[in-house]
Amino acid sequence: FESHSIKTPALKAFLEGWLASKLSALAKGSAWSYQKSVDGFLTWAGKKAAMPIAAIQPQDARAYIASLQSAAYASKTVSVYGKVLRSAFKQAVTDGVIPNNPFAAAIPKTAKNAVTTHRRGVFTAAELRMLLETAKGRSEDWQTVVLVGIYTGARLRDCCRILWEDIDLAAATLSLHQLKTGTRIQIPIHPALLEHLEALASRAGDQPTTFLTPTLAEAETGGAHGLSLQFAKIMRDAGVSAGKTTSGTRRKQNERGFHSLRHTFISALAAADIPAELRMKLSGHADLKSHTGYTHTETRQLAEALKRVKI
């Protein structure tokens, strides 16, 4: 009489295999969230990552969600991570690997008074001019970064990491690498920003592999001397209010900061009656069916749309 035992896969092997089967069908932004969800849980699981997936019980799922909440992750982020893992373990149930989904009831419902994802305010045209004037007094690199933020809506770190080879002055286009999503988008350069870049290029010479703002390119975003706090000081010196201070993410945040330039840019596009589809392409927001490459016709269309933005 021969006995047989069913060998269940290790947690790490199953989750990584499941993730690999999903990534090719996901947009890069969604793929990034899926990857972070799986990697974060495996790191938290520690030694259990090498154990059979059946070792993960509902109490483990609840403990993991609680660990995210105690680390002050935004409620939306906790929900996304939990849903990704619930989907992965649901597949394990479907495959007959485990009898029940430990994440089935682990994701908390968002209460009406729960802290939600932090919302950024926008700047007025007068405030933008005050910020530009103060940034110019701080350094030419900060003047450039603020201009790029105003006219592209790019995130702070992305603005600081632009290389000269990313800029085509003749075609008036910028190839922008979005570090958050790992994507690269090509966008037209607003005439006001183009004028500034041409003036810089006339002094910088032919240095394609150097950073556009070399004194800021290697700086950290956070920290006591990071880029975010440097910009916060520019705001204070300019007399521009940072608004209310709130918590709800892993750190306290002001209502307005550099990321508000992104909200201001998108709001300016909407005010100029730029269609939502073009606003998404100009700001680098993508849905599941979007592509990062545009035809020449689309590029011209985007350029014409951008010219309608007045600061």
PDB file of C-alpha atoms in Angstrom:
ATOM      1  CA  PHE A   1       0.000   0.000   0.000  1.00  0.00           C
ATOM      2  CA  GLU A   2       1.769   3.144  -1.163  1.00  0.00           C
ATOM      3  CA  SER A   3       1.052   6.489   0.448  1.00  0.00           C
ATOM      4  CA  HIS A   4       1.162   9.713  -1.493  1.00  0.00           C
ATOM      5  CA  SER A   5       1.527  13.230  -0.129  1.00  0.00           C
ATOM      6  CA  ILE A   6       0.608  16.417  -1.894  1.00  0.00           C
ATOM      7  CA  LYS A   7       3.456  18.890  -1.868  1.00  0.00           C
ATOM      8  CA  THR A   8       2.243  22.455  -1.800  1.00  0.00           C
ATOM      9  CA  PRO A   9       4.464  25.217  -3.230  1.00  0.00           C
ATOM     10  CA  ALA A  10       6.380  27.571  -0.998  1.00  0.00           C
ATOM     11  CA  LEU A  11       4.811  30.982  -0.412  1.00  0.00           C
ATOM     12  CA  LYS A  12       7.608  32.816  -2.249  1.00  0.00           C
ATOM     13  CA  ALA A  13       7.553  30.463  -5.250  1.00  0.00           C
ATOM     14  CA  PHE A  14       3.781  30.659  -5.624  1.00  0.00           C
ATOM     15  CA  LEU A  15       3.495  34.446  -5.283  1.00  0.00           C
ATOM     16  CA  GLU A  16       6.390  35.119  -7.656  1.00  0.00           C
ATOM     17  CA  GLY A  17       4.950  32.679 -10.206  1.00  0.00           C
ATOM     18  CA  TRP A  18       1.512  34.271  -9.907  1.00  0.00           C
ATOM     19  CA  LEU A  19       3.022  37.737 -10.267  1.00  0.00           C
ATOM     20  CA  ALA A  20       4.963  36.740 -13.385  1.00  0.00           C
ATOM     21  CA  SER A  21       1.731  35.504 -14.985  1.00  0.00           C
ATOM     22  CA  LYS A  22       0.072  38.885 -14.385  1.00  0.00           C
ATOM     23  CA  LEU A  23       2.749  41.465 -15.214  1.00  0.00           C
ATOM     24  CA  SER A  24       2.658  41.206 -19.003  1.00  0.00           C
ATOM     25  CA  ALA A  25      -1.030  42.162 -19.093  1.00  0.00           C
ATOM     26  CA  LEU A  26      -0.699  45.138 -16.742  1.00  0.00           C
ATOM     27  CA  ALA A  27       0.090  48.776 -17.436  1.00  0.00           C
ATOM     28  CA  LYS A  28       3.434  49.781 -15.954  1.00  0.00           C
ATOM     29  CA  GLY A  29       1.850  51.744 -13.137  1.00  0.00           C
ATOM     30  CA  SER A  30      -0.337  48.797 -12.117  1.00  0.00           C
ATOM     31  CA  ALA A  31       2.565  46.378 -12.525  1.00  0.00           C
ATOM     32  CA  TRP A  32       4.575  48.528 -10.123  1.00  0.00           C
ATOM     33  CA  SER A  33       1.771  48.281  -7.514  1.00  0.00           C
ATOM     34  CA  TYR A  34       1.521  44.503  -7.936  1.00  0.00           C
ATOM     35  CA  GLN A  35       5.292  44.112  -7.578  1.00  0.00           C
ATOM     36  CA  LYS A  36       5.393  46.301  -4.461  1.00  0.00           C
ATOM     37  CA  SER A  37       2.479  44.371  -2.938  1.00  0.00           C
ATOM     38  CA  VAL A  38       4.134  40.978  -3.384  1.00  0.00           C
ATOM     39  CA  ASP A  39       7.651  42.117  -2.444  1.00  0.00           C
ATOM     40  CA  GLY A  40       6.397  43.883   0.673  1.00  0.00           C
ATOM     41  CA  PHE A  41       4.459  40.870   1.910  1.00  0.00           C
ATOM     42  CA  LEU A  42       7.341  38.462   1.290  1.00  0.00           C
ATOM     43  CA  THR A  43       9.700  40.743   3.191  1.00  0.00           C
ATOM     44  CA  TRP A  44       7.237  40.940   6.079  1.00  0.00           C
ATOM     45  CA  ALA A  45       6.694  37.147   6.039  1.00  0.00           C
ATOM     46  CA  GLY A  46      10.399  36.530   6.698  1.00  0.00           C
ATOM     47  CA  LYS A  47      11.103  32.815   7.215  1.00  0.00           C
ATOM     48  CA  LYS A  48       7.522  31.923   6.262  1.00  0.00           C
ATOM     49  CA  ALA A  49       8.339  32.924   2.681  1.00  0.00           C
ATOM     50  CA  ALA A  50      10.181  29.608   2.305  1.00  0.00           C
ATOM     51  CA  MET A  51       7.389  27.596   3.953  1.00  0.00           C
ATOM     52  CA  PRO A  52       4.372  26.086   2.145  1.00  0.00           C
ATOM     53  CA  ILE A  53       1.800  28.700   1.203  1.00  0.00           C
ATOM     54  CA  ALA A  54      -0.708  26.913   3.450  1.00  0.00           C
ATOM     55  CA  ALA A  55       1.281  28.215   6.430  1.00  0.00           C
ATOM     56  CA  ILE A  56      -0.294  31.645   5.891  1.00  0.00           C
ATOM     57  CA  GLN A  57      -3.436  31.893   7.992  1.00  0.00           C
ATOM     58  CA  PRO A  58      -6.088  34.633   8.360  1.00  0.00           C
ATOM     59  CA  GLN A  59      -4.322  35.928  11.482  1.00  0.00           C
ATOM     60  CA  ASP A  60      -1.173  36.446   9.369  1.00  0.00           C
ATOM     61  CA  ALA A  61      -3.146  38.424   6.805  1.00  0.00           C
ATOM     62  CA  ARG A  62      -4.695  40.588   9.518  1.00  0.00           C
ATOM     63  CA  ALA A  63      -1.290  41.128  11.145  1.00  0.00           C
ATOM     64  CA  TYR A  64       0.225  42.232   7.829  1.00  0.00           C
ATOM     65  CA  ILE A  65      -2.572  44.713   7.151  1.00  0.00           C
ATOM     66  CA  ALA A  66      -2.178  46.005  10.710  1.00  0.00           C
ATOM     67  CA  SER A  67       1.568  46.456  10.133  1.00  0.00           C
ATOM     68  CA  LEU A  68       0.872  48.663   7.117  1.00  0.00           C
ATOM     69  CA  GLN A  69      -1.599  50.731   9.098  1.00  0.00           C
ATOM     70  CA  SER A  70       0.790  51.132  12.029  1.00  0.00           C
ATOM     71  CA  ALA A  71       3.450  52.335   9.576  1.00  0.00           C
ATOM     72  CA  ALA A  72       0.902  55.027   8.579  1.00  0.00           C
ATOM     73  CA  TYR A  73       0.497  53.948   4.975  1.00  0.00           C
ATOM     74  CA  ALA A  74      -2.354  55.776   3.259  1.00  0.00           C
ATOM     75  CA  SER A  75      -5.668  53.902   3.459  1.00  0.00           C
ATOM     76  CA  LYS A  76      -5.790  53.679  -0.329  1.00  0.00           C
ATOM     77  CA  THR A  77      -2.343  52.054  -0.420  1.00  0.00           C
ATOM     78  CA  VAL A  78      -3.315  49.534   2.260  1.00  0.00           C
ATOM     79  CA  SER A  79      -6.433  48.685   0.272  1.00  0.00           C
ATOM     80  CA  VAL A  80      -4.494  48.198  -2.982  1.00  0.00           C
ATOM     81  CA  TYR A  81      -1.849  45.975  -1.374  1.00  0.00           C
ATOM     82  CA  GLY A  82      -4.528  43.920   0.365  1.00  0.00           C
ATOM     83  CA  LYS A  83      -6.580  43.442  -2.803  1.00  0.00           C
ATOM     84  CA  VAL A  84      -3.547  42.315  -4.794  1.00  0.00           C
ATOM     85  CA  LEU A  85      -2.711  39.695  -2.176  1.00  0.00           C
ATOM     86  CA  ARG A  86      -6.343  38.615  -1.894  1.00  0.00           C
ATOM     87  CA  SER A  87      -6.340  38.029  -5.647  1.00  0.00           C
ATOM     88  CA  ALA A  88      -3.141  35.985  -5.448  1.00  0.00           C
ATOM     89  CA  PHE A  89      -4.432  33.758  -2.649  1.00  0.00           C
ATOM     90  CA  LYS A  90      -7.772  33.414  -4.432  1.00  0.00           C
ATOM     91  CA  GLN A  91      -5.850  31.867  -7.327  1.00  0.00           C
ATOM     92  CA  ALA A  92      -4.240  29.440  -4.872  1.00  0.00           C
ATOM     93  CA  VAL A  93      -7.719  28.395  -3.703  1.00  0.00           C
ATOM     94  CA  THR A  94      -8.879  27.987  -7.307  1.00  0.00           C
ATOM     95  CA  ASP A  95      -5.829  25.833  -8.049  1.00  0.00           C
ATOM     96  CA  GLY A  96      -6.630  23.621  -5.075  1.00  0.00           C
ATOM     97  CA  VAL A  97      -3.381  24.557  -3.319  1.00  0.00           C
ATOM     98  CA  ILE A  98      -5.082  25.893  -0.169  1.00  0.00           C
ATOM     99  CA  PRO A  99      -8.650  25.435   1.115  1.00  0.00           C
ATOM    100  CA  ASN A 100      -9.398  29.037   2.083  1.00  0.00           C
ATOM    101  CA  ASN A 101      -8.230  32.561   1.243  1.00  0.00           C
ATOM    102  CA  PRO A 102      -6.544  34.121   4.313  1.00  0.00           C
ATOM    103  CA  PHE A 103      -6.994  37.631   2.869  1.00  0.00           C
ATOM    104  CA  ALA A 104     -10.727  37.161   2.212  1.00  0.00           C
ATOM    105  CA  ALA A 105     -11.745  39.255   5.222  1.00  0.00           C
ATOM    106  CA  ALA A 106      -8.477  40.984   6.099  1.00  0.00           C
ATOM    107  CA  ILE A 107      -8.951  44.222   4.172  1.00  0.00           C
ATOM    108  CA  PRO A 108     -10.688  46.813   6.372  1.00  0.00           C
ATOM    109  CA  LYS A 109     -13.565  48.866   5.084  1.00  0.00           C
ATOM    110  CA  THR A 110     -12.747  52.563   4.932  1.00  0.00           C
ATOM    111  CA  ALA A 111     -14.722  54.396   7.574  1.00  0.00           C
ATOM    112  CA  LYS A 112     -16.319  57.704   6.721  1.00  0.00           C
ATOM    113  CA  ASN A 113     -13.947  59.522   9.071  1.00  0.00           C
ATOM    114  CA  ALA A 114     -10.876  57.479   8.089  1.00  0.00           C
ATOM    115  CA  VAL A 115      -7.761  59.285   6.880  1.00  0.00           C
ATOM    116  CA  THR A 116      -7.631  59.133   3.112  1.00  0.00           C
ATOM    117  CA  THR A 117      -4.936  59.819   0.561  1.00  0.00           C
ATOM    118  CA  HIS A 118      -3.558  63.310   1.016  1.00  0.00           C
ATOM    119  CA  ARG A 119      -4.870  65.868  -1.450  1.00  0.00           C
ATOM    120  CA  ARG A 120      -2.651  68.672  -2.690  1.00  0.00           C
ATOM    121  CA  GLY A 121      -3.725  72.249  -3.228  1.00  0.00           C
ATOM    122  CA  VAL A 122      -2.890  74.357  -6.275  1.00  0.00           C
ATOM    123  CA  PHE A 123      -1.038  77.631  -6.748  1.00  0.00           C
ATOM    124  CA  THR A 124      -2.424  80.819  -8.265  1.00  0.00           C
ATOM    125  CA  ALA A 125      -0.670  82.489 -11.201  1.00  0.00           C
ATOM    126  CA  ALA A 126       0.573  85.229  -8.862  1.00  0.00           C
ATOM    127  CA  GLU A 127       2.005  82.650  -6.470  1.00  0.00           C
ATOM    128  CA  LEU A 128       3.781  80.876  -9.322  1.00  0.00           C
ATOM    129  CA  ARG A 129       5.467  84.126 -10.310  1.00  0.00           C
ATOM    130  CA  MET A 130       6.534  84.688  -6.681  1.00  0.00           C
ATOM    131  CA  LEU A 131       7.928  81.155  -6.485  1.00  0.00           C
ATOM    132  CA  LEU A 132       9.848  81.595  -9.735  1.00  0.00           C
ATOM    133  CA  GLU A 133      11.369  84.880  -8.622  1.00  0.00           C
ATOM    134  CA  THR A 134      12.463  83.410  -5.288  1.00  0.00           C
ATOM    135  CA  ALA A 135      13.789  80.221  -6.895  1.00  0.00           C
ATOM    136  CA  LYS A 136      15.806  82.332  -9.329  1.00  0.00           C
ATOM    137  CA  GLY A 137      17.373  84.131  -6.385  1.00  0.00           C
ATOM    138  CA  ARG A 138      18.241  80.798  -4.773  1.00  0.00           C
ATOM    139  CA  SER A 139      20.035  79.288  -7.787  1.00  0.00           C
ATOM    140  CA  GLU A 140      19.729  78.855 -11.522  1.00  0.00           C
ATOM    141  CA  ASP A 141      19.145  75.126 -10.988  1.00  0.00           C
ATOM    142  CA  TRP A 142      16.173  75.778  -8.707  1.00  0.00           C
ATOM    143  CA  GLN A 143      14.780  78.286 -11.191  1.00  0.00           C
ATOM    144  CA  THR A 144      15.003  75.584 -13.867  1.00  0.00           C
ATOM    145  CA  VAL A 145      13.401  72.892 -11.723  1.00  0.00           C
ATOM    146  CA  VAL A 146      10.470  75.131 -10.803  1.00  0.00           C
ATOM    147  CA  LEU A 147       9.958  76.082 -14.451  1.00  0.00           C
ATOM    148  CA  VAL A 148       9.990  72.421 -15.464  1.00  0.00           C
ATOM    149  CA  GLY A 149       7.491  71.648 -12.694  1.00  0.00           C
ATOM    150  CA  ILE A 150       5.176  74.454 -13.775  1.00  0.00           C
ATOM    151  CA  TYR A 151       5.153  73.610 -17.476  1.00  0.00           C
ATOM    152  CA  THR A 152       5.309  69.795 -17.391  1.00  0.00           C
ATOM    153  CA  GLY A 153       3.674  68.855 -14.092  1.00  0.00           C
ATOM    154  CA  ALA A 154       6.554  66.438 -13.499  1.00  0.00           C
ATOM    155  CA  ARG A 155       7.363  65.139 -10.031  1.00  0.00           C
ATOM    156  CA  LEU A 156      10.216  66.772  -8.095  1.00  0.00           C
ATOM    157  CA  ARG A 157      12.724  63.921  -8.412  1.00  0.00           C
ATOM    158  CA  ASP A 158      11.982  63.567 -12.137  1.00  0.00           C
ATOM    159  CA  CYS A 159      12.532  67.301 -12.697  1.00  0.00           C
ATOM    160  CA  CYS A 160      15.947  67.103 -11.045  1.00  0.00           C
ATOM    161  CA  ARG A 161      17.133  64.022 -12.962  1.00  0.00           C
ATOM    162  CA  ILE A 162      16.709  65.312 -16.521  1.00  0.00           C
ATOM    163  CA  LEU A 163      19.769  64.936 -18.752  1.00  0.00           C
ATOM    164  CA  TRP A 164      20.600  67.284 -21.603  1.00  0.00           C
ATOM    165  CA  GLU A 165      20.285  64.321 -23.982  1.00  0.00           C
ATOM    166  CA  ASP A 166      16.621  64.040 -22.900  1.00  0.00           C
ATOM    167  CA  ILE A 167      15.947  67.442 -24.467  1.00  0.00           C
ATOM    168  CA  ASP A 168      15.502  68.054 -28.193  1.00  0.00           C
ATOM    169  CA  LEU A 169      15.514  71.827 -28.587  1.00  0.00           C
ATOM    170  CA  ALA A 170      15.041  71.682 -32.352  1.00  0.00           C
ATOM    171  CA  ALA A 171      11.893  69.563 -32.029  1.00  0.00           C
ATOM    172  CA  ALA A 172      10.920  71.267 -28.739  1.00  0.00           C
ATOM    173  CA  THR A 173      10.348  67.928 -26.995  1.00  0.00           C
ATOM    174  CA  LEU A 174      11.378  66.431 -23.672  1.00  0.00           C
ATOM    175  CA  SER A 175      11.837  62.721 -22.986  1.00  0.00           C
ATOM    176  CA  LEU A 176      10.855  62.478 -19.333  1.00  0.00           C
ATOM    177  CA  HIS A 177      11.684  59.440 -17.205  1.00  0.00           C
ATOM    178  CA  GLN A 178       9.029  58.908 -14.522  1.00  0.00           C
ATOM    179  CA  LEU A 179      10.809  57.190 -11.644  1.00  0.00           C
ATOM    180  CA  LYS A 180       7.568  56.337  -9.822  1.00  0.00           C
ATOM    181  CA  THR A 181       6.197  54.199 -12.646  1.00  0.00           C
ATOM    182  CA  GLY A 182       9.402  53.367 -14.499  1.00  0.00           C
ATOM    183  CA  THR A 183       7.934  54.763 -17.712  1.00  0.00           C
ATOM    184  CA  ARG A 184       9.343  57.313 -20.142  1.00  0.00           C
ATOM    185  CA  ILE A 185       7.092  59.796 -21.926  1.00  0.00           C
ATOM    186  CA  GLN A 186       7.893  62.259 -24.687  1.00  0.00           C
ATOM    187  CA  ILE A 187       6.135  65.587 -24.281  1.00  0.00           C
ATOM    188  CA  PRO A 188       6.324  68.949 -26.058  1.00  0.00           C
ATOM    189  CA  ILE A 189       8.115  71.809 -24.319  1.00  0.00           C
ATOM    190  CA  HIS A 190       6.062  74.896 -23.507  1.00  0.00           C
ATOM    191  CA  PRO A 191       7.399  78.024 -25.277  1.00  0.00           C
ATOM    192  CA  ALA A 192       8.212  79.733 -21.951  1.00  0.00           C
ATOM    193  CA  LEU A 193      10.239  76.746 -20.775  1.00  0.00           C
ATOM    194  CA  LEU A 194      11.860  76.357 -24.203  1.00  0.00           C
ATOM    195  CA  GLU A 195      13.140  79.939 -24.092  1.00  0.00           C
ATOM    196  CA  HIS A 196      14.779  79.274 -20.719  1.00  0.00           C
ATOM    197  CA  LEU A 197      16.340  75.996 -21.872  1.00  0.00           C
ATOM    198  CA  GLU A 198      17.752  77.580 -25.026  1.00  0.00           C
ATOM    199  CA  ALA A 199      19.414  80.250 -22.900  1.00  0.00           C
ATOM    200  CA  LEU A 200      20.910  77.565 -20.655  1.00  0.00           C
ATOM    201  CA  ALA A 201      22.093  75.532 -23.637  1.00  0.00           C
ATOM    202  CA  SER A 202      23.903  78.521 -25.126  1.00  0.00           C
ATOM    203  CA  ARG A 203      26.038  78.658 -21.969  1.00  0.00           C
ATOM    204  CA  ALA A 204      26.283  74.950 -21.162  1.00  0.00           C
ATOM    205  CA  GLY A 205      27.735  73.843 -24.485  1.00  0.00           C
ATOM    206  CA  ASP A 206      27.486  70.287 -25.844  1.00  0.00           C
ATOM    207  CA  GLN A 207      27.253  68.084 -22.751  1.00  0.00           C
ATOM    208  CA  PRO A 208      24.504  65.542 -23.533  1.00  0.00           C
ATOM    209  CA  THR A 209      25.210  63.144 -20.649  1.00  0.00           C
ATOM    210  CA  THR A 210      25.276  65.805 -17.922  1.00  0.00           C
ATOM    211  CA  PHE A 211      22.286  66.735 -15.784  1.00  0.00           C
ATOM    212  CA  LEU A 212      20.223  69.792 -16.584  1.00  0.00           C
ATOM    213  CA  THR A 213      20.401  70.790 -12.891  1.00  0.00           C
ATOM    214  CA  PRO A 214      23.662  69.236 -11.637  1.00  0.00           C
ATOM    215  CA  THR A 215      23.559  70.732  -8.122  1.00  0.00           C
ATOM    216  CA  LEU A 216      20.189  69.079  -7.422  1.00  0.00           C
ATOM    217  CA  ALA A 217      20.390  65.841  -9.421  1.00  0.00           C
ATOM    218  CA  GLU A 218      22.024  63.705  -6.735  1.00  0.00           C
ATOM    219  CA  ALA A 219      20.144  65.148  -3.752  1.00  0.00           C
ATOM    220  CA  GLU A 220      17.634  63.017  -1.833  1.00  0.00           C
ATOM    221  CA  THR A 221      13.996  64.035  -1.987  1.00  0.00           C
ATOM    222  CA  GLY A 222      13.398  63.625   1.744  1.00  0.00           C
ATOM    223  CA  GLY A 223      15.497  64.321   4.801  1.00  0.00           C
ATOM    224  CA  ALA A 224      16.489  67.435   6.700  1.00  0.00           C
ATOM    225  CA  HIS A 225      18.371  68.795   3.691  1.00  0.00           C
ATOM    226  CA  GLY A 226      16.310  67.076   0.994  1.00  0.00           C
ATOM    227  CA  LEU A 227      14.729  68.601  -2.085  1.00  0.00           C
ATOM    228  CA  SER A 228      11.231  68.761  -0.578  1.00  0.00           C
ATOM    229  CA  LEU A 229      12.333  70.844   2.373  1.00  0.00           C
ATOM    230  CA  GLN A 230      14.494  73.041   0.146  1.00  0.00           C
ATOM    231  CA  PHE A 231      11.403  73.839  -1.910  1.00  0.00           C
ATOM    232  CA  ALA A 232       9.400  74.399   1.276  1.00  0.00           C
ATOM    233  CA  LYS A 233      11.940  77.085   2.238  1.00  0.00           C
ATOM    234  CA  ILE A 234      11.575  78.674  -1.211  1.00  0.00           C
ATOM    235  CA  MET A 235       7.825  78.807  -0.560  1.00  0.00           C
ATOM    236  CA  ARG A 236       8.342  80.450   2.838  1.00  0.00           C
ATOM    237  CA  ASP A 237      10.797  82.984   1.433  1.00  0.00           C
ATOM    238  CA  ALA A 238       8.355  83.760  -1.373  1.00  0.00           C
ATOM    239  CA  GLY A 239       5.549  84.322   1.112  1.00  0.00           C
ATOM    240  CA  VAL A 240       3.522  81.450  -0.348  1.00  0.00           C
ATOM    241  CA  SER A 241       1.544  79.502   2.251  1.00  0.00           C
ATOM    242  CA  ALA A 242       2.004  75.735   2.539  1.00  0.00           C
ATOM    243  CA  GLY A 243      -1.570  75.427   3.808  1.00  0.00           C
ATOM    244  CA  LYS A 244      -2.735  73.036   6.489  1.00  0.00           C
ATOM    245  CA  THR A 245      -0.501  70.295   7.868  1.00  0.00           C
ATOM    246  CA  THR A 246      -2.146  66.876   7.913  1.00  0.00           C
ATOM    247  CA  SER A 247      -1.128  63.290   8.552  1.00  0.00           C
ATOM    248  CA  GLY A 248      -2.355  60.115   6.932  1.00  0.00           C
ATOM    249  CA  THR A 249       0.666  58.860   5.076  1.00  0.00           C
ATOM    250  CA  ARG A 250       3.970  57.731   6.558  1.00  0.00           C
ATOM    251  CA  ARG A 251       4.786  61.324   7.480  1.00  0.00           C
ATOM    252  CA  LYS A 252       3.062  64.624   8.023  1.00  0.00           C
ATOM    253  CA  GLN A 253       2.449  66.652   4.897  1.00  0.00           C
ATOM    254  CA  ASN A 254       1.500  70.178   4.076  1.00  0.00           C
ATOM    255  CA  GLU A 255      -1.463  70.899   1.871  1.00  0.00           C
ATOM    256  CA  ARG A 256       0.846  72.478  -0.689  1.00  0.00           C
ATOM    257  CA  GLY A 257       4.365  71.602  -1.788  1.00  0.00           C
ATOM    258  CA  PHE A 258       6.251  70.898  -5.002  1.00  0.00           C
ATOM    259  CA  HIS A 259       3.714  68.255  -6.023  1.00  0.00           C
ATOM    260  CA  SER A 260       1.135  71.049  -6.077  1.00  0.00           C
ATOM    261  CA  LEU A 261       2.821  72.233  -9.285  1.00  0.00           C
ATOM    262  CA  ARG A 262       1.606  68.978 -10.860  1.00  0.00           C
ATOM    263  CA  HIS A 263      -1.957  69.628  -9.695  1.00  0.00           C
ATOM    264  CA  THR A 264      -1.684  73.234 -10.861  1.00  0.00           C
ATOM    265  CA  PHE A 265      -0.463  72.140 -14.301  1.00  0.00           C
ATOM    266  CA  ILE A 266      -3.308  69.665 -14.763  1.00  0.00           C
ATOM    267  CA  SER A 267      -5.827  72.221 -13.505  1.00  0.00           C
ATOM    268  CA  ALA A 268      -4.454  74.778 -15.995  1.00  0.00           C
ATOM    269  CA  LEU A 269      -4.901  72.264 -18.823  1.00  0.00           C
ATOM    270  CA  ALA A 270      -8.499  71.697 -17.772  1.00  0.00           C
ATOM    271  CA  ALA A 271      -9.106  75.450 -17.539  1.00  0.00           C
ATOM    272  CA  ALA A 272      -7.818  75.782 -21.114  1.00  0.00           C
ATOM    273  CA  ASP A 273     -10.426  73.201 -22.209  1.00  0.00           C
ATOM    274  CA  ILE A 274      -7.798  70.594 -23.062  1.00  0.00           C
ATOM    275  CA  PRO A 275      -9.594  67.223 -23.408  1.00  0.00           C
ATOM    276  CA  ALA A 276      -8.993  64.683 -20.639  1.00  0.00           C
ATOM    277  CA  GLU A 277      -7.197  62.290 -23.007  1.00  0.00           C
ATOM    278  CA  LEU A 278      -4.619  64.951 -23.899  1.00  0.00           C
ATOM    279  CA  ARG A 279      -4.282  66.026 -20.249  1.00  0.00           C
ATOM    280  CA  MET A 280      -3.412  62.444 -19.333  1.00  0.00           C
ATOM    281  CA  LYS A 281      -0.755  62.228 -22.038  1.00  0.00           C
ATOM    282  CA  LEU A 282       0.813  65.543 -21.126  1.00  0.00           C
ATOM    283  CA  SER A 283       0.965  64.711 -17.415  1.00  0.00           C
ATOM    284  CA  GLY A 284       2.009  61.085 -17.850  1.00  0.00           C
ATOM    285  CA  HIS A 285      -1.162  59.616 -16.354  1.00  0.00           C
ATOM    286  CA  ALA A 286      -1.998  56.374 -18.154  1.00  0.00           C
ATOM    287  CA  ASP A 287      -4.859  53.913 -18.125  1.00  0.00           C
ATOM    288  CA  LEU A 288      -4.543  50.239 -19.046  1.00  0.00           C
ATOM    289  CA  LYS A 289      -4.859  50.910 -22.777  1.00  0.00           C
ATOM    290  CA  SER A 290      -2.499  53.875 -23.043  1.00  0.00           C
ATOM    291  CA  HIS A 291       0.848  53.859 -24.828  1.00  0.00           C
ATOM    292  CA  THR A 292       3.850  56.024 -24.007  1.00  0.00           C
ATOM    293  CA  GLY A 293       4.821  56.626 -27.640  1.00  0.00           C
ATOM    294  CA  TYR A 294       2.913  59.091 -29.791  1.00  0.00           C
ATOM    295  CA  THR A 295       2.692  59.617 -33.540  1.00  0.00           C
ATOM    296  CA  HIS A 296       4.018  62.860 -35.032  1.00  0.00           C
ATOM    297  CA  THR A 297       0.425  63.994 -35.465  1.00  0.00           C
ATOM    298  CA  GLU A 298      -0.295  63.416 -31.785  1.00  0.00           C
ATOM    299  CA  THR A 299       2.879  65.241 -30.763  1.00  0.00           C
ATOM    300  CA  ARG A 300       1.842  68.291 -32.791  1.00  0.00           C
ATOM    301  CA  GLN A 301      -1.623  68.091 -31.256  1.00  0.00           C
ATOM    302  CA  LEU A 302      -0.136  67.978 -27.760  1.00  0.00           C
ATOM    303  CA  ALA A 303       2.148  70.917 -28.530  1.00  0.00           C
ATOM    304  CA  GLU A 304      -0.764  73.028 -29.728  1.00  0.00           C
ATOM    305  CA  ALA A 305      -2.727  72.113 -26.608  1.00  0.00           C
ATOM    306  CA  LEU A 306       0.175  73.060 -24.346  1.00  0.00           C
ATOM    307  CA  LYS A 307       0.501  76.505 -25.947  1.00  0.00           C
ATOM    308  CA  ARG A 308      -2.980  77.321 -24.649  1.00  0.00           C
ATOM    309  CA  VAL A 309      -1.731  77.122 -21.063  1.00  0.00           C
ATOM    310  CA  LYS A 310      -0.995  80.603 -19.744  1.00  0.00           C
ATOM    311  CA  ILE A 311       0.728  81.177 -16.397  1.00  0.00           C
TER     312      ILE A 311
END
